[in-house]
Tab-separated table of C-alpha atoms in Angstrom:
chain	number	residue	atom	x	y	z
K	1	MET	CA	-134.384	-0.235	-118.883
K	2	LYS	CA	-135.916	-2.469	-116.215
K	3	TRP	CA	-135.161	-1.860	-112.527
K	4	GLY	CA	-135.448	-4.354	-109.680
K	5	ILE	CA	-135.416	-4.248	-105.885
K	6	ILE	CA	-134.775	-7.259	-103.676
K	7	GLY	CA	-135.866	-6.257	-100.199
K	8	THR	CA	-138.741	-3.818	-99.704
K	9	GLY	CA	-138.018	-2.822	-96.104
K	10	ASN	CA	-137.508	0.806	-95.071
K	11	MET	CA	-134.777	1.794	-97.538
K	12	GLY	CA	-135.999	-0.422	-100.365
K	13	ARG	CA	-139.409	1.186	-100.153
K	14	ILE	CA	-137.975	4.704	-99.890
K	15	LEU	CA	-135.957	4.117	-103.072
K	16	MET	CA	-138.980	2.720	-104.869
K	17	GLU	CA	-141.145	5.687	-103.873
K	18	ALA	CA	-138.425	8.180	-104.835
K	19	TRP	CA	-137.987	6.557	-108.254
K	20	LEU	CA	-141.678	6.388	-109.072
K	21	ASP	CA	-142.762	9.737	-107.624
K	22	SER	CA	-139.915	11.562	-109.374
K	23	GLY	CA	-140.804	9.967	-112.701
K	24	MET	CA	-137.381	8.350	-112.936
K	25	ILE	CA	-139.017	5.132	-114.086
K	26	GLN	CA	-142.520	3.938	-114.906
K	27	GLN	CA	-144.326	1.572	-112.566
K	28	SER	CA	-144.403	-1.130	-115.225
K	29	ASP	CA	-140.588	-1.051	-115.428
K	30	LEU	CA	-140.129	-1.835	-111.727
K	31	TYR	CA	-139.865	-5.379	-110.380
K	32	ILE	CA	-139.796	-6.064	-106.639
K	33	THR	CA	-139.598	-8.990	-104.271
K	34	ASN	CA	-139.217	-9.485	-100.545
K	35	ARG	CA	-138.627	-12.300	-98.081
K	36	SER	CA	-142.146	-11.621	-96.787
K	37	LEU	CA	-143.927	-11.472	-100.121
K	38	LYS	CA	-147.055	-10.069	-98.476
K	39	LYS	CA	-145.143	-6.858	-97.740
K	40	ALA	CA	-144.194	-6.489	-101.410
K	41	VAL	CA	-147.723	-7.275	-102.633
K	42	ALA	CA	-149.128	-4.599	-100.287
K	43	LEU	CA	-147.183	-1.939	-102.233
K	44	LYS	CA	-149.439	-2.542	-105.233
K	45	ASP	CA	-152.159	-0.714	-103.301
K	46	TYR	CA	-150.114	2.453	-103.905
K	47	TYR	CA	-148.473	1.569	-107.218
K	48	PRO	CA	-150.787	-0.898	-108.983
K	49	ASP	CA	-148.652	-1.363	-112.110
K	50	ILE	CA	-145.438	-2.492	-110.404
K	51	ASN	CA	-144.417	-6.110	-110.870
K	52	VAL	CA	-144.207	-8.312	-107.767
K	53	ILE	CA	-142.025	-11.376	-108.358
K	54	HIS	CA	-142.112	-14.452	-106.133
K	55	ASP	CA	-138.381	-15.115	-105.885
K	56	PRO	CA	-135.077	-13.223	-106.360
K	57	ALA	CA	-133.710	-15.508	-109.090
K	58	THR	CA	-136.732	-14.947	-111.327
K	59	LEU	CA	-136.581	-11.212	-110.680
K	60	ALA	CA	-132.905	-11.120	-111.701
K	61	GLN	CA	-133.824	-12.582	-115.077
K	62	LYS	CA	-136.238	-9.734	-115.785
K	63	VAL	CA	-134.237	-6.618	-114.922
K	64	ASP	CA	-131.188	-4.683	-116.078
K	65	VAL	CA	-130.371	-2.815	-112.849
K	66	LEU	CA	-130.805	-4.780	-109.630
K	67	PHE	CA	-130.762	-3.115	-106.196
K	68	ILE	CA	-129.943	-5.344	-103.232
K	69	CYS	CA	-131.672	-3.874	-100.173
K	70	VAL	CA	-131.162	-6.589	-97.562
K	71	LYS	CA	-129.077	-6.849	-94.377
K	72	PRO	CA	-125.301	-7.220	-94.882
K	73	LEU	CA	-125.118	-10.847	-93.724
K	74	ASP	CA	-128.008	-11.773	-96.033
K	75	ILE	CA	-126.182	-10.564	-99.146
K	76	TYR	CA	-123.793	-13.473	-99.632
K	77	PRO	CA	-126.451	-16.242	-99.552
K	78	LEU	CA	-128.692	-14.124	-101.773
K	79	LEU	CA	-125.981	-13.589	-104.382
K	80	THR	CA	-125.171	-17.298	-104.272
K	81	ASP	CA	-128.807	-18.029	-105.142
K	82	ILE	CA	-129.076	-15.586	-108.041
K	83	GLN	CA	-125.518	-15.721	-109.428
K	84	SER	CA	-126.419	-18.079	-112.275
K	85	GLN	CA	-129.052	-15.580	-113.474
K	86	LEU	CA	-126.663	-12.647	-113.707
K	87	THR	CA	-124.783	-11.715	-116.875
K	88	GLU	CA	-122.153	-9.103	-117.702
K	89	LYS	CA	-124.967	-6.827	-118.914
K	90	HIS	CA	-126.584	-6.643	-115.493
K	91	CYS	CA	-125.686	-3.911	-113.022
K	92	LEU	CA	-125.959	-5.038	-109.413
K	93	VAL	CA	-126.244	-2.247	-106.845
K	94	SER	CA	-125.785	-2.706	-103.093
K	95	ILE	CA	-127.022	-0.062	-100.657
K	96	THR	CA	-125.074	-1.305	-97.618
K	97	SER	CA	-121.752	0.206	-96.555
K	98	PRO	CA	-119.824	-2.824	-95.136
K	99	TYR	CA	-119.635	-4.518	-98.544
K	100	SER	CA	-117.082	-2.882	-100.825
K	101	VAL	CA	-117.584	-2.981	-104.570
K	102	GLU	CA	-114.375	-5.017	-104.803
K	103	GLU	CA	-115.884	-7.716	-102.587
K	104	LEU	CA	-119.090	-7.709	-104.591
K	105	GLU	CA	-117.225	-8.025	-107.889
K	106	LYS	CA	-115.657	-11.256	-106.626
K	107	LEU	CA	-119.104	-12.729	-106.019
K	108	VAL	CA	-120.916	-11.900	-109.265
K	109	PRO	CA	-120.078	-11.816	-112.996
K	110	CYS	CA	-121.840	-8.516	-113.674
K	111	GLN	CA	-121.219	-4.802	-113.307
K	112	VAL	CA	-121.280	-3.578	-109.717
K	113	ALA	CA	-122.035	-0.329	-107.922
K	114	ARG	CA	-122.814	0.755	-104.401
K	115	ILE	CA	-125.343	3.530	-103.851
K	116	ILE	CA	-126.012	4.467	-100.230
K	117	PRO	CA	-129.313	6.369	-100.067
K	118	SER	CA	-130.830	8.661	-97.457
K	119	ILE	CA	-134.360	8.968	-96.160
K	120	THR	CA	-134.167	12.541	-97.506
K	121	ASN	CA	-134.287	11.053	-101.003
K	122	ARG	CA	-137.992	10.399	-100.363
K	123	ALA	CA	-138.497	14.166	-100.679
K	124	ARG	CA	-136.344	14.171	-103.849
K	125	THR	CA	-133.461	15.841	-102.102
K	126	GLY	CA	-130.322	14.964	-100.156
K	127	VAL	CA	-127.279	13.027	-101.293
K	128	SER	CA	-126.834	9.540	-102.748
K	129	LEU	CA	-123.334	8.181	-102.084
K	130	MET	CA	-121.954	6.342	-105.106
K	131	THR	CA	-119.022	3.986	-105.654
K	132	PHE	CA	-118.479	2.029	-108.867
K	133	GLY	CA	-116.664	-1.206	-109.565
K	134	THR	CA	-113.929	-1.670	-112.164
K	135	ARG	CA	-116.247	-3.483	-114.589
K	136	ILE	CA	-118.858	-0.753	-114.809
K	137	ASP	CA	-119.591	0.233	-118.390
K	138	PRO	CA	-119.271	4.026	-118.922
K	139	VAL	CA	-122.721	4.154	-120.492
K	140	MET	CA	-124.287	2.285	-117.570
K	141	LYS	CA	-122.444	4.497	-115.084
K	142	ALA	CA	-123.665	7.664	-116.791
K	143	TYR	CA	-127.200	6.276	-116.988
K	144	ILE	CA	-127.306	5.517	-113.261
K	145	GLN	CA	-125.795	8.878	-112.334
K	146	GLN	CA	-128.336	10.756	-114.448
K	147	SER	CA	-131.182	8.665	-113.034
K	148	VAL	CA	-130.141	9.338	-109.444
K	149	LYS	CA	-130.031	13.086	-110.168
K	150	LEU	CA	-133.806	13.037	-110.560
K	151	TYR	CA	-134.319	12.429	-106.841
K	152	SER	CA	-131.026	13.389	-105.130
K	153	ARG	CA	-127.534	14.763	-105.568
K	154	PRO	CA	-125.170	11.926	-106.587
K	155	LEU	CA	-121.789	12.148	-104.909
K	156	GLU	CA	-119.050	9.678	-105.842
K	157	ILE	CA	-116.851	8.698	-102.880
K	158	ASN	CA	-113.909	6.383	-102.280
K	159	GLU	CA	-113.878	3.427	-99.922
K	160	ALA	CA	-111.861	5.190	-97.200
K	161	ILE	CA	-114.640	7.637	-96.319
K	162	THR	CA	-117.610	5.327	-96.820
K	163	ARG	CA	-118.550	4.983	-93.156
K	164	VAL	CA	-118.270	8.617	-92.143
K	165	SER	CA	-120.091	9.690	-95.317
K	166	SER	CA	-122.888	7.260	-94.533
K	167	ASP	CA	-123.028	8.569	-90.950
K	168	ILE	CA	-123.624	12.068	-92.299
K	169	VAL	CA	-125.938	11.299	-95.213
K	170	SER	CA	-127.827	8.167	-94.233
K	171	CYS	CA	-127.699	8.066	-90.406
K	172	GLY	CA	-127.617	11.841	-89.969
K	173	PRO	CA	-131.399	12.370	-90.202
K	174	ALA	CA	-131.947	9.900	-87.341
K	175	PHE	CA	-129.152	11.394	-85.230
K	176	PHE	CA	-130.426	14.945	-85.581
K	177	SER	CA	-134.046	13.895	-85.184
K	178	TYR	CA	-133.080	12.497	-81.784
K	179	ILE	CA	-131.212	15.674	-80.828
K	180	ILE	CA	-134.165	17.831	-81.887
K	181	GLN	CA	-136.588	15.716	-79.847
K	182	ARG	CA	-134.346	16.146	-76.793
K	183	PHE	CA	-134.310	19.907	-77.470
K	184	VAL	CA	-138.132	19.946	-77.460
K	185	GLN	CA	-138.261	17.747	-74.361
K	186	ALA	CA	-135.982	20.129	-72.450
K	187	ALA	CA	-138.049	23.144	-73.523
K	188	CYS	CA	-141.181	21.487	-72.166
K	189	GLU	CA	-139.517	20.446	-68.896
K	190	GLU	CA	-137.972	23.855	-68.242
K	191	THR	CA	-141.000	26.005	-69.161
K	192	ASP	CA	-144.781	25.863	-69.551
K	193	ILE	CA	-144.688	25.373	-73.338
K	194	THR	CA	-146.633	22.375	-74.624
K	195	ASN	CA	-144.997	19.602	-76.606
K	196	GLU	CA	-147.361	20.329	-79.487
K	197	ASP	CA	-146.445	24.013	-79.670
K	198	ALA	CA	-142.728	23.368	-79.267
K	199	THR	CA	-142.820	20.682	-81.971
K	200	THR	CA	-144.659	23.001	-84.355
K	201	MET	CA	-142.143	25.762	-83.747
K	202	ILE	CA	-139.080	23.558	-84.182
K	203	THR	CA	-140.526	21.941	-87.303
K	204	GLU	CA	-141.184	25.268	-88.989
K	205	MET	CA	-137.776	26.548	-87.869
K	206	LEU	CA	-136.063	23.543	-89.460
K	207	ILE	CA	-137.943	23.988	-92.713
K	208	GLY	CA	-136.936	27.643	-92.814
K	209	PHE	CA	-133.363	26.783	-91.816
K	210	GLY	CA	-133.106	24.349	-94.722
K	211	LYS	CA	-134.456	26.889	-97.187
K	212	LEU	CA	-131.991	29.539	-96.046
K	213	ILE	CA	-129.132	27.117	-96.761
K	214	GLU	CA	-130.676	25.766	-99.965
K	215	GLU	CA	-131.280	29.207	-101.430
K	216	GLY	CA	-127.749	30.299	-100.592
K	217	TYR	CA	-128.687	33.119	-98.231
K	218	TYR	CA	-126.256	31.836	-95.610
K	219	SER	CA	-123.709	29.098	-94.971
K	220	LEU	CA	-123.771	27.239	-91.652
K	221	SER	CA	-121.158	29.538	-90.156
K	222	THR	CA	-122.589	32.810	-91.506
K	223	LEU	CA	-126.088	31.874	-90.346
K	224	GLN	CA	-124.831	31.311	-86.816
K	225	ALA	CA	-122.986	34.621	-86.888
K	226	LYS	CA	-126.066	36.453	-88.169
K	227	VAL	CA	-128.290	35.203	-85.338
K	228	CYS	CA	-125.703	35.236	-82.555
K	229	VAL	CA	-125.467	38.891	-81.539
K	230	LYS	CA	-122.547	39.633	-79.207
K	231	GLY	CA	-123.742	39.793	-75.607
K	232	GLY	CA	-127.196	38.523	-76.536
K	233	VAL	CA	-129.301	35.546	-75.506
K	234	THR	CA	-128.180	33.368	-78.418
K	235	GLY	CA	-124.555	33.865	-77.436
K	236	GLU	CA	-125.311	32.621	-73.936
K	237	GLY	CA	-126.868	29.498	-75.414
K	238	ILE	CA	-123.923	28.916	-77.763
K	239	GLN	CA	-121.591	29.127	-74.773
K	240	ILE	CA	-123.433	26.224	-73.125
K	241	LEU	CA	-123.200	24.189	-76.328
K	242	GLU	CA	-119.464	24.850	-76.541
K	243	GLU	CA	-118.985	23.760	-72.937
K	244	GLU	CA	-121.208	20.691	-72.894
K	245	ILE	CA	-121.141	19.061	-76.346
K	246	GLY	CA	-117.454	18.380	-75.914
K	247	ASP	CA	-116.391	15.139	-77.603
K	248	MET	CA	-119.929	13.823	-78.071
K	249	PHE	CA	-119.752	13.692	-81.849
K	250	HIS	CA	-116.247	12.224	-81.748
K	251	HIS	CA	-117.637	9.411	-79.625
K	252	LEU	CA	-120.546	8.967	-82.041
K	253	PHE	CA	-118.220	8.464	-85.013
K	254	GLN	CA	-115.974	6.170	-82.986
K	255	LYS	CA	-118.974	4.014	-82.088
K	256	THR	CA	-120.365	3.787	-85.627
K	257	HIS	CA	-116.922	2.959	-87.020
K	258	LYS	CA	-116.477	0.234	-84.405
K	259	LYS	CA	-119.781	-1.340	-85.473
K	260	TYR	CA	-118.777	-0.951	-89.124
K	261	GLN	CA	-115.538	-2.864	-88.531
K	262	GLU	CA	-117.440	-5.587	-86.675
K	263	ASP	CA	-119.806	-5.941	-89.634
K	264	LYS	CA	-116.888	-6.131	-92.059
K	265	ARG	CA	-115.239	-8.849	-89.955
K	266	GLU	CA	-118.462	-10.878	-89.938
K	267	ILE	CA	-118.732	-10.524	-93.712
K	268	SER	CA	-115.089	-11.554	-94.141
K	269	ASN	CA	-115.662	-14.621	-91.976
K	270	GLN	CA	-118.734	-15.482	-93.996
K	271	LEU	CA	-116.887	-15.160	-97.323
K	272	ASN	CA	-113.943	-17.237	-96.106
K	273	ASP	CA	-115.962	-20.128	-94.669
């Protein structure tokens, strides 16, 4: 089975690295291209046996599974360019949330799936959000699901929860990275601790936190209860969080969903022109 990636930006590259480093596919079975071809060619310094193709249409001819890793408004013109190269045997996979699989199926003659990755997949962990079109062959679906298991946990979702699921899985690492940096910043401003020491401490804490959850020692709620002794320092800190976080996360989801709807309207306008 030959795999292709159109678009080797952040997520395209993360997928490529996850596939190759996990052994999901061999370098010689991967075909890539990018609007800036120089960026794609540079990846051969790390993976010398991958195939760099000069244009998307030629790449489509050479692969069985084709991942589209470009911006939402670039998808329609791209699919228009490569449509004649796609057959019912191809499986086209989008990684962007605003395009539903139903919309994609109207644009191409092949099998369609949407797989929303996470930067955590680079470490062969985290979730990959999966949605499949009506034309997907059961064998192809099973093949993709088994392949994704090699570098993440595949989780099939329906269209209604696509945005919030993507907020948690795909955007979540950026959101919590920001919160953690603000936590470190406050520690440095309120005390004499250095940024370097605070960053080391929080990094090691997060690694340990993840392992406690991964190994099943605690759930999120039981871990909090275990650390938060009644009348202790942690309880005082939790009280501040309860008072001051308020509706912050509600507002976050409202904002991301607003942007999501704007993107979907732009796509709809583009498709109906």
